[in-house]
CSV table of C-alpha atoms and ligand atoms in Angstrom, one decimal:
chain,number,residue,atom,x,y,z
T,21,UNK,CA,78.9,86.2,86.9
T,22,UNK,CA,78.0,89.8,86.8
T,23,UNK,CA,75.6,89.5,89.5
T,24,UNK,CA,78.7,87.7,91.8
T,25,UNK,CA,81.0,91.0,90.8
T,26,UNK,CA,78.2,93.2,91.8
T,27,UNK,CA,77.7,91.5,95.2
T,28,UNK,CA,81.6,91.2,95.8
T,29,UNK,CA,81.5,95.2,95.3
T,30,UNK,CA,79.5,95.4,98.1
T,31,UNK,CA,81.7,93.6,100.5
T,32,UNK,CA,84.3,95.6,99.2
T,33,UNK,CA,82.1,98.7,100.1
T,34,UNK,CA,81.5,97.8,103.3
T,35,UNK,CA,85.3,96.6,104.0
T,36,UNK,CA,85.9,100.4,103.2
T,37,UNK,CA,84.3,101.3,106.4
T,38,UNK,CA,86.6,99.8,108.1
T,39,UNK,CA,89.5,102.0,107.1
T,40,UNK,CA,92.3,103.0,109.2
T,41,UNK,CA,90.5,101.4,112.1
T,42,UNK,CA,90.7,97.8,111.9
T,43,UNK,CA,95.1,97.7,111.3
T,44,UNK,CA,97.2,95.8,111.4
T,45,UNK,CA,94.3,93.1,110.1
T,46,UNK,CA,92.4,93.6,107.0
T,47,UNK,CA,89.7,95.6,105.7
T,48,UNK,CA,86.8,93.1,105.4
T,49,UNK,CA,83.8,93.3,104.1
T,50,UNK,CA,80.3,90.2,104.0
T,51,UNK,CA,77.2,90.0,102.6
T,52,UNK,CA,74.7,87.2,103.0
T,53,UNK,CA,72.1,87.0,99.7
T,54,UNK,CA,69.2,84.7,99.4
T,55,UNK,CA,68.3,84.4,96.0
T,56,UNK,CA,68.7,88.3,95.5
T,57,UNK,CA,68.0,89.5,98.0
T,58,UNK,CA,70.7,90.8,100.7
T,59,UNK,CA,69.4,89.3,104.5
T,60,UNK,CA,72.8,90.2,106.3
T,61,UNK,CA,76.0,92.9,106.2
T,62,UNK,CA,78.9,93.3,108.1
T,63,UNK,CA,82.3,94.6,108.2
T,64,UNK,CA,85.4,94.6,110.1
T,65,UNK,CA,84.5,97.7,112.2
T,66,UNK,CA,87.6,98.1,114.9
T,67,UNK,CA,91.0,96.1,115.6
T,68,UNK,CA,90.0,93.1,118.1
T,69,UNK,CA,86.3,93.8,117.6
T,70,UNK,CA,84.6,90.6,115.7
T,71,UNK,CA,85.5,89.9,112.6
T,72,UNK,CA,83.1,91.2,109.1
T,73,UNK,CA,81.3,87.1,109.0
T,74,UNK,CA,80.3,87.9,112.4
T,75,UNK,CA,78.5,90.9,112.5
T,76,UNK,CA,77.0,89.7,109.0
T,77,UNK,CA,75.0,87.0,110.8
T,78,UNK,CA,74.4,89.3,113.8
T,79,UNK,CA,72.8,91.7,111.4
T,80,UNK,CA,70.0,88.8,110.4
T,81,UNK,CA,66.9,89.8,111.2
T,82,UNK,CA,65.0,87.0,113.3
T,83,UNK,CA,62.4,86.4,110.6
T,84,UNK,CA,65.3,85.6,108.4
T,85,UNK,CA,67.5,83.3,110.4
T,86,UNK,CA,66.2,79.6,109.5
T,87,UNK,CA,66.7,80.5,105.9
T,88,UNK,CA,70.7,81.7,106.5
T,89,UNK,CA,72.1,77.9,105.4
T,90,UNK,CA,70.1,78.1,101.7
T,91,UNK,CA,71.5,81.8,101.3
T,92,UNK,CA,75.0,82.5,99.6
T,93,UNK,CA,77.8,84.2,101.9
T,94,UNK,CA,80.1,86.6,100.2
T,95,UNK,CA,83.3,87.6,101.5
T,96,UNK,CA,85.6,90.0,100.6
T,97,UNK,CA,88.6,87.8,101.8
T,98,UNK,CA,89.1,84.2,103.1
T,99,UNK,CA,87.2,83.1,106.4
T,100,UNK,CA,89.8,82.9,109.0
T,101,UNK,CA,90.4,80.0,110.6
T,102,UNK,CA,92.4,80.1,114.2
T,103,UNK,CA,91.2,81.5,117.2
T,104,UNK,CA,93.1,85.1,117.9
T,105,UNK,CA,91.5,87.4,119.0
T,106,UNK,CA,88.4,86.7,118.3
T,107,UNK,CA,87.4,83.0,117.4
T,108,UNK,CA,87.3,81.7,113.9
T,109,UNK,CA,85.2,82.5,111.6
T,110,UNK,CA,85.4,79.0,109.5
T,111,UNK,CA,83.7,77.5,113.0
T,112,UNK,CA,81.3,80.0,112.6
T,113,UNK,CA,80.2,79.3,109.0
T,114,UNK,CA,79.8,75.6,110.0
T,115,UNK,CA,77.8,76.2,112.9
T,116,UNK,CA,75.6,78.2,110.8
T,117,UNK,CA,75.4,75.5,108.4
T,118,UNK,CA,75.8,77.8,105.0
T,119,UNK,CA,76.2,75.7,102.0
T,120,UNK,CA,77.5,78.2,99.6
T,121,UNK,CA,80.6,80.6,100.4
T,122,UNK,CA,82.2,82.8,97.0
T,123,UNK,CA,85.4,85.1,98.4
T,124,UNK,CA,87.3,87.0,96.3
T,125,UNK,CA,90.8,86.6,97.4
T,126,UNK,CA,92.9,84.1,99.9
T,127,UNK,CA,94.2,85.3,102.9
T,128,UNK,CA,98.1,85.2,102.5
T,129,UNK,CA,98.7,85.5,106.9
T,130,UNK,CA,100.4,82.0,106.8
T,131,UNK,CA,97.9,80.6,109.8
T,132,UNK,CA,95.4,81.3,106.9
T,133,UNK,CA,96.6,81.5,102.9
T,134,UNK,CA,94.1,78.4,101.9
T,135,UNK,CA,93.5,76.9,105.1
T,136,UNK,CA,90.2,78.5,106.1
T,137,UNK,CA,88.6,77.5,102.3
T,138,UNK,CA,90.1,73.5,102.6
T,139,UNK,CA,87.9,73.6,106.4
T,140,UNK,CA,84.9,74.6,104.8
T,141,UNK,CA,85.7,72.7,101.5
T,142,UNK,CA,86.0,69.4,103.6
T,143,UNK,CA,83.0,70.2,105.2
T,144,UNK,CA,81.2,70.5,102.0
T,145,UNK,CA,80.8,74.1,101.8
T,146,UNK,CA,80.1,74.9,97.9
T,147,UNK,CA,83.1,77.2,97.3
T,148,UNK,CA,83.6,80.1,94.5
T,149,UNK,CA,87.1,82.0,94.3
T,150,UNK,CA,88.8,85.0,92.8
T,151,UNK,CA,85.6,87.4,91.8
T,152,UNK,CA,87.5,90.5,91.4
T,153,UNK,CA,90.7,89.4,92.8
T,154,UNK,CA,93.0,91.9,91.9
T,155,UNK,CA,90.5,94.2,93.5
T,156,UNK,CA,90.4,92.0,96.5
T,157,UNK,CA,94.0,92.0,96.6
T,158,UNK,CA,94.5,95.5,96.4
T,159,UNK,CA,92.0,95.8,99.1
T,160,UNK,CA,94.5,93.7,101.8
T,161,UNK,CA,98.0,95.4,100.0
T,162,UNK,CA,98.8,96.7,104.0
T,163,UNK,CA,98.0,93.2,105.3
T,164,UNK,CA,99.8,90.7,102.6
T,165,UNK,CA,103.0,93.2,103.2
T,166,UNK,CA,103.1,93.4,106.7
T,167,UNK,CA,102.3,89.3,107.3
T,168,UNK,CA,104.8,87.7,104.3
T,169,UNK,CA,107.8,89.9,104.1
T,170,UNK,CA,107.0,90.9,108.1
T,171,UNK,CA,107.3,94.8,107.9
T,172,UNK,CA,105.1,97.8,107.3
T,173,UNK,CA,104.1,98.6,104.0
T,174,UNK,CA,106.4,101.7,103.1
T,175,UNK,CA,104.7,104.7,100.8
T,176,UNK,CA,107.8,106.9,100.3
T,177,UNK,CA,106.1,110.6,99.4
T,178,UNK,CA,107.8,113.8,98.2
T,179,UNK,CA,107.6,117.1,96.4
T,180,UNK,CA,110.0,117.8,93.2
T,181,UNK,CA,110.5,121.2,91.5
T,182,UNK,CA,109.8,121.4,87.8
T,183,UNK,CA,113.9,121.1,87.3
T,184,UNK,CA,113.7,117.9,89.3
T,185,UNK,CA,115.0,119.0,92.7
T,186,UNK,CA,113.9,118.0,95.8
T,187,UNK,CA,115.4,121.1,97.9
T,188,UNK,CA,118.2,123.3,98.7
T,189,UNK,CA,120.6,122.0,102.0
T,190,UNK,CA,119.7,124.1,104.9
T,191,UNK,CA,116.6,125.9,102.8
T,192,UNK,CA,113.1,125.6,103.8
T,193,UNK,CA,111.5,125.5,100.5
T,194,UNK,CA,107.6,124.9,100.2
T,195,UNK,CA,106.9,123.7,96.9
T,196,UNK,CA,103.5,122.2,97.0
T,197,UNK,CA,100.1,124.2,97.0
T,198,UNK,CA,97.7,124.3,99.6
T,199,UNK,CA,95.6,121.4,98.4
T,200,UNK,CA,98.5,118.7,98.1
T,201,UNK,CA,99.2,119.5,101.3
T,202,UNK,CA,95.7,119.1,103.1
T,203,UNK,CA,96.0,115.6,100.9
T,204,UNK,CA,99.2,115.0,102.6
T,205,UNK,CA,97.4,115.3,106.1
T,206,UNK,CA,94.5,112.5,104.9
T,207,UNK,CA,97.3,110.5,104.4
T,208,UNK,CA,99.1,111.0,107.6
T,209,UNK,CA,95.8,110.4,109.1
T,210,UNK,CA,95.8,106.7,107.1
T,211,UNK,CA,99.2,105.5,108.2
T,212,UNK,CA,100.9,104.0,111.9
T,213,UNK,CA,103.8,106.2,111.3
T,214,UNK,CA,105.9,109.1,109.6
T,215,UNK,CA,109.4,109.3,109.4
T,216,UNK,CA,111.6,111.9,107.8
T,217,UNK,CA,115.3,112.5,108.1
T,218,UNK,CA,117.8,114.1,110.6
T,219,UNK,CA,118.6,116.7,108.0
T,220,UNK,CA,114.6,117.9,107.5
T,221,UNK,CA,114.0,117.9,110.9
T,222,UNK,CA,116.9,120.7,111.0
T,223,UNK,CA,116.4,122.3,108.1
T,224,UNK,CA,111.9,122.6,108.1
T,225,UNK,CA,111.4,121.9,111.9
T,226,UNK,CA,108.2,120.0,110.6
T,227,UNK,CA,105.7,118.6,113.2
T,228,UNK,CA,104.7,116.1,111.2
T,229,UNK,CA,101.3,115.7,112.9
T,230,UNK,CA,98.0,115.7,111.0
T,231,UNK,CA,96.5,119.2,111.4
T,232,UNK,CA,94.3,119.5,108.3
T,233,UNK,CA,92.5,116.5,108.1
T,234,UNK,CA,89.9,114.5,110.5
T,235,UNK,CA,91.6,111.8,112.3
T,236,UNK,CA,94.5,110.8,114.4
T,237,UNK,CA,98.2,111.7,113.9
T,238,UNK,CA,100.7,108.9,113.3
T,239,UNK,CA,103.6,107.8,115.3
T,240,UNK,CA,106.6,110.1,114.3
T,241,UNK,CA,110.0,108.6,113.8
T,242,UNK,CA,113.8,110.7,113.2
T,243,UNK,CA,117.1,109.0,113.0
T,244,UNK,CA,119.2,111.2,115.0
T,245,UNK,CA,122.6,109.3,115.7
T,246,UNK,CA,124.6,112.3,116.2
T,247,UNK,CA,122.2,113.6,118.3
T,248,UNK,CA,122.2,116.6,116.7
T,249,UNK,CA,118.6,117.8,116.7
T,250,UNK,CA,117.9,120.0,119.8
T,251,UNK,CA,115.8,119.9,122.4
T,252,UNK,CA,113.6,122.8,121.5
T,253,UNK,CA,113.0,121.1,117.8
T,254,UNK,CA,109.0,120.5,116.5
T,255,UNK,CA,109.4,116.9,117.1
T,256,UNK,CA,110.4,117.0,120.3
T,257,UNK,CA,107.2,119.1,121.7
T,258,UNK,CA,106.0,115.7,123.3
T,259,UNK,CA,102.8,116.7,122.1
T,260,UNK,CA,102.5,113.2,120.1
T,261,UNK,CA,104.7,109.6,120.4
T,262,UNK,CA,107.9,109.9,118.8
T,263,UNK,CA,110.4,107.6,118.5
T,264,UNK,CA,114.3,109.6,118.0
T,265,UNK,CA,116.7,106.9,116.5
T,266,UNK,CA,119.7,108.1,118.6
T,267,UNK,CA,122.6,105.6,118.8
T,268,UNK,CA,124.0,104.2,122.2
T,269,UNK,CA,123.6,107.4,124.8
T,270,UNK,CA,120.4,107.4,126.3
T,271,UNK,CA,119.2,111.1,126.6
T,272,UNK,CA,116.6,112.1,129.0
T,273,UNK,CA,112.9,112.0,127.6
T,274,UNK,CA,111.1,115.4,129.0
T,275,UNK,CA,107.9,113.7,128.2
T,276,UNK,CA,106.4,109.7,127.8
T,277,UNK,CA,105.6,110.6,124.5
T,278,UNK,CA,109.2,110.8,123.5
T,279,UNK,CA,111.0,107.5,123.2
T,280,UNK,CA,114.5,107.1,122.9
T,281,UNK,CA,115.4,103.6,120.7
T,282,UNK,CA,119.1,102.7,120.3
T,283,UNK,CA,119.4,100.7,116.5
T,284,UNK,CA,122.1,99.0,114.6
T,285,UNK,CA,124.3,100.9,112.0
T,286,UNK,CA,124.4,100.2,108.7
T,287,UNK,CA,122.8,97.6,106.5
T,288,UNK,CA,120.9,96.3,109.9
T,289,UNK,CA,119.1,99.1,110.8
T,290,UNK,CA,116.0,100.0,108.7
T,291,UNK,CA,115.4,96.3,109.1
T,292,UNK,CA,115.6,96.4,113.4
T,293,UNK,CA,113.3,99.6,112.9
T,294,UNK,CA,111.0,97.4,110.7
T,295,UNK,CA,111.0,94.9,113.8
T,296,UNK,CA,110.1,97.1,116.4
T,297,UNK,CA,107.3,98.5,114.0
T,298,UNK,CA,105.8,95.4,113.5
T,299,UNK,CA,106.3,94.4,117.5
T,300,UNK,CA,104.2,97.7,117.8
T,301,UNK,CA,101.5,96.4,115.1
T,302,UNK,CA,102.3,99.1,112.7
T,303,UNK,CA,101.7,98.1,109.5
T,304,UNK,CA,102.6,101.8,107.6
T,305,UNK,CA,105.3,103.3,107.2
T,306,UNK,CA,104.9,107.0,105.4
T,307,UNK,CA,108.4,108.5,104.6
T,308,UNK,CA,108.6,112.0,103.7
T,309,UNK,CA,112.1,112.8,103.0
T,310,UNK,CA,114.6,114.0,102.3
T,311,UNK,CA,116.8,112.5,99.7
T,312,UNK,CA,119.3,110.5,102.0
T,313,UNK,CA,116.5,108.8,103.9
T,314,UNK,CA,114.4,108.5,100.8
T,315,UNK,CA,117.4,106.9,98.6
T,316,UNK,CA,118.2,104.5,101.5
T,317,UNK,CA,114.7,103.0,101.3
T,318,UNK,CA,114.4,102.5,97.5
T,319,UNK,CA,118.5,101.0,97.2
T,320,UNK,CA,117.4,98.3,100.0
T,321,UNK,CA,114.1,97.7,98.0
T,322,UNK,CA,112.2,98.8,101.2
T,323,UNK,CA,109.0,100.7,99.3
T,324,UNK,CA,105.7,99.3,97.9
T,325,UNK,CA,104.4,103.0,96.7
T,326,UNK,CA,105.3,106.1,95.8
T,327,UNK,CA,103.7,109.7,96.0
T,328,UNK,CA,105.9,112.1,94.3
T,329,UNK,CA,104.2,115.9,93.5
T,330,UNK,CA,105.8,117.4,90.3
T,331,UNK,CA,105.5,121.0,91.2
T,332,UNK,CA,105.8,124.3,89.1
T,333,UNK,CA,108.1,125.2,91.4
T,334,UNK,CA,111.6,125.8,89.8
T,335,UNK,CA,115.1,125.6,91.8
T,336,UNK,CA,117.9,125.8,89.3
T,337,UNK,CA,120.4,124.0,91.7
T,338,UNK,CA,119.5,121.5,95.2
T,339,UNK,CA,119.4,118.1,96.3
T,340,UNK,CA,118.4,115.9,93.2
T,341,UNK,CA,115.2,113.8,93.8
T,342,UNK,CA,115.7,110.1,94.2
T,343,UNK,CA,114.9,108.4,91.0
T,344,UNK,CA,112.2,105.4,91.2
T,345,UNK,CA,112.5,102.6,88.7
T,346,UNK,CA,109.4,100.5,87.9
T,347,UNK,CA,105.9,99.9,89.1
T,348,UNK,CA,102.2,100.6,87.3
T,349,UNK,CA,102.0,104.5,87.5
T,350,UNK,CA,98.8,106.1,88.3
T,351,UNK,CA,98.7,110.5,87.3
T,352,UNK,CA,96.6,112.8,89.1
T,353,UNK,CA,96.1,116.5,88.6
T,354,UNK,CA,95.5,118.7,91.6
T,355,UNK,CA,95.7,122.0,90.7
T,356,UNK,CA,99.5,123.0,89.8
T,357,UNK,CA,100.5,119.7,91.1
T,358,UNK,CA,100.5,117.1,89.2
T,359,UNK,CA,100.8,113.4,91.9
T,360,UNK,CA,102.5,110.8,90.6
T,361,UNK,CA,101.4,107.4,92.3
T,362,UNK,CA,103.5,104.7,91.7
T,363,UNK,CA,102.8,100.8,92.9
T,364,UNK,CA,105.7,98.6,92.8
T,365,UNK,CA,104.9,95.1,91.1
T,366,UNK,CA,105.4,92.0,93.6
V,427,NAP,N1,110.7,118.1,98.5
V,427,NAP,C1,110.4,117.3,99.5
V,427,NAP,O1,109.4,116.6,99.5
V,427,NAP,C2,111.2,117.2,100.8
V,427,NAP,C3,110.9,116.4,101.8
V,427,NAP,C4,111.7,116.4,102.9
V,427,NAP,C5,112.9,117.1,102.9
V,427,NAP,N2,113.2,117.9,101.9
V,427,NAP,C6,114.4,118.7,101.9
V,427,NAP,O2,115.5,117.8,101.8
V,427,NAP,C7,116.6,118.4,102.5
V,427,NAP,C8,117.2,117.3,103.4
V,427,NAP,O3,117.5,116.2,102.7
V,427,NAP,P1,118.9,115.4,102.9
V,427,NAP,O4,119.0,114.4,101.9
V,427,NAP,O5,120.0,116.4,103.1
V,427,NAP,O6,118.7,114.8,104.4
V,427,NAP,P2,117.7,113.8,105.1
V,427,NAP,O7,117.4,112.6,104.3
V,427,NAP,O8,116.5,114.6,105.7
V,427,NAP,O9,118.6,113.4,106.4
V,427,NAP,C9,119.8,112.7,106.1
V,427,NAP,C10,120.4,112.3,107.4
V,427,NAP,O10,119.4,111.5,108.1
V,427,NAP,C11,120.1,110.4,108.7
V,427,NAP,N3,119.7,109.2,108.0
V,427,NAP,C12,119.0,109.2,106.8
V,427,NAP,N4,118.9,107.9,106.4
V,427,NAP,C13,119.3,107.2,107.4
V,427,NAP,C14,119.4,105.8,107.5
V,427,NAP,N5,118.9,104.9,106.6
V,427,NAP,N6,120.1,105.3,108.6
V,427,NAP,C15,120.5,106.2,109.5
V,427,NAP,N7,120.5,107.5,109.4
V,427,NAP,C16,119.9,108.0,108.3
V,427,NAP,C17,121.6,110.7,108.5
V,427,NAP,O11,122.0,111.5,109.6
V,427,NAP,P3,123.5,111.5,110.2
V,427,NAP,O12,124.4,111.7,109.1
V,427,NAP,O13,123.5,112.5,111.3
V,427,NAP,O14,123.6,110.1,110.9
V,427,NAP,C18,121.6,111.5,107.2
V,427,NAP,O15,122.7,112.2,107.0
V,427,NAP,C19,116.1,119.6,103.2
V,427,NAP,O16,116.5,120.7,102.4
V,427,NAP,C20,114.6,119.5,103.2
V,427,NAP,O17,114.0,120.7,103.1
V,427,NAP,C21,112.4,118.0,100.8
V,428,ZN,ZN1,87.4,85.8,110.9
């Protein structure tokens, strides 16, 4: 049993190497053992490229390929089992003839969740489940979100002075230190968008782009109904693809990277934003603030984790913090921050 944990973590290892490229499909990672030693690897390396099983059996060397159906294929999640686009890996596993399949977790994409294991179960594929499944869950969080409840998984993140304020209304107050904020850039480099508020975007003029890490910047998103953010503001430089929320009125886009998108008011529109998000297979969602935006994500429900930095930074009077209710809290120091991770349960 140990052995099967220590051969999962591999898969998991490998899956890892697929991060931030392969979205809005999983992280996946396989490994092919015979007896115990490892004959094949592979990983889900880029979005439409073939799939982790794949490139495990391409990895076979030739002096090794007749002996692939007595060996043991792990899997970090369930073989697929429909042709998309690429074709499915429960054919594949057939064809190969491997007798003996362990996976830690199912795939929950509702073309899968079971599916792919009954295939190769019927075919009389010996089949081991759930070796490290929470881990194998929390390995596909971004995927499970964005195919069952069909929007991107939403990491709400801000800064809160020691007195538990968030800001002061047309004040641009930094309250973090320099390494939070490089942190914050990793992240932005990990996620399909950003989105922050019509009041931030007046009050800091942020660019929201990822300057101080490796990697791309995200898609940047501002509600801007009134259309009261002007033309000379940060995120309008066209430099990256924005999307300004501005009801009805079309203005006129100086550059392609700025998109215009008219949404429903009220109730209706975080969920039509969720929409085109997923239409765009965008499966993150990293909101930065401020309060308004922030509080209308967590009284809809719409969040599945939370970065909050406590700062030593003190206020004496602002705009409250939202207050978060629930989820398994995970406490990091960095430096005279202290992050606050929270993950909300189901
Ligand atoms: N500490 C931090 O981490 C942090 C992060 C970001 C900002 N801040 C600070 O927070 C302050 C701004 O916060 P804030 O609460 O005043 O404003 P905000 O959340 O940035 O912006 C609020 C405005 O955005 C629009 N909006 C927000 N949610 C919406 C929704 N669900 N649907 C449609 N429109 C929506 C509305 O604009 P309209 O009313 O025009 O429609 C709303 O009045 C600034 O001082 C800023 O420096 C702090
Ligand atoms: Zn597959």
């Amino acid at each position: 049993m140990e052995e099967d944990q220590l051969f999962m973590r591999r898969c998991f290892d490998l899956a890892r190497l697929g991060k931030g490229k392969v979205n809005p499909n999983p992280m996946v990672g396989s490994v092919l053992f015979l007896g115990h030693k490892v004959i094949g690897e592979g990983w889900h390396k880029q979005f439409g490229d073939s799939h982790a099983e794949v490139n495990c059996f391409n990895s076979v060397l030739s002096q090794n390929r007749a002996k692939v159906p007595e060996s043991n294929l792990f899997v970090s999640l369930e073989p697929c089992c429909f042709h998309g686009k690429t074709p499915a890996c429960s054919d594949l596993i057939i064809e190969k003839k491997v007798k003996n399949l362990s996976i830690s977790t199912t795939d929950k994409t509702p073309k899968v969740n079971g599916k792919g294991l009954a295939i190769l179960k019927s075919e009389g594929v010996r089949i081991q489940t759930n070796i490290l499944e929470e881990l194998g869950n929390w390995f596909v969080k971004v995927r499970t979100v964005f195919v069952t409840k069909k929007r991107p998984y939403i990491i709400l993140k801000y800064a809160v002075s020691n007195d538990g304020y968030l800001g002061q209304p047309n004040k641009n107050i930094w309250m973090t230190n320099p390494i939070s904020k490089r942190l914050v850039h990793k992240w932005r480099s990990e996620v399909g968008a950003i989105m922050v508020g019509t009041n931030t975007a007046l009050t800091d003029n942020p660019k929201l782009n990822n300057r101080y890490f490796y990697g791309s910047s995200p898609l940047r998103i501002v509600p801007d109904r009134q259309h009261k953010i002007p033309a000379s503001a940060a995120l309008k430089d066209g430099t990256i693809a924005t999307w300004i929320l501005a009801d009805g009125k079309k203005e006129s886009s100086p550059s392609k990277n700025l998109q215009y998108i008219s949404l429903p008011d009220g109730a209706a529109f975080l969920p039509a934003l969720f929409d085109r998000l997923v239409a765009t297979k965008i499966d993150t969602l990293l909101v930065e603030g401020g309060a308004t935006l922030l509080n209308s994500f967590i009284d809809a429900g719409y969040w599945d984790e939370a970065r909050i930095f406590e700062t030593a930074v003190v206020l004496e009077k602002g705009i409250p913090a939202p207050i978060l209710k629930g989820g398994n809290e995970v406490v990091e120091k960095i430096g005279s921050d202290r992050l606050v991770i929270r993950y909300r349960e189901g």
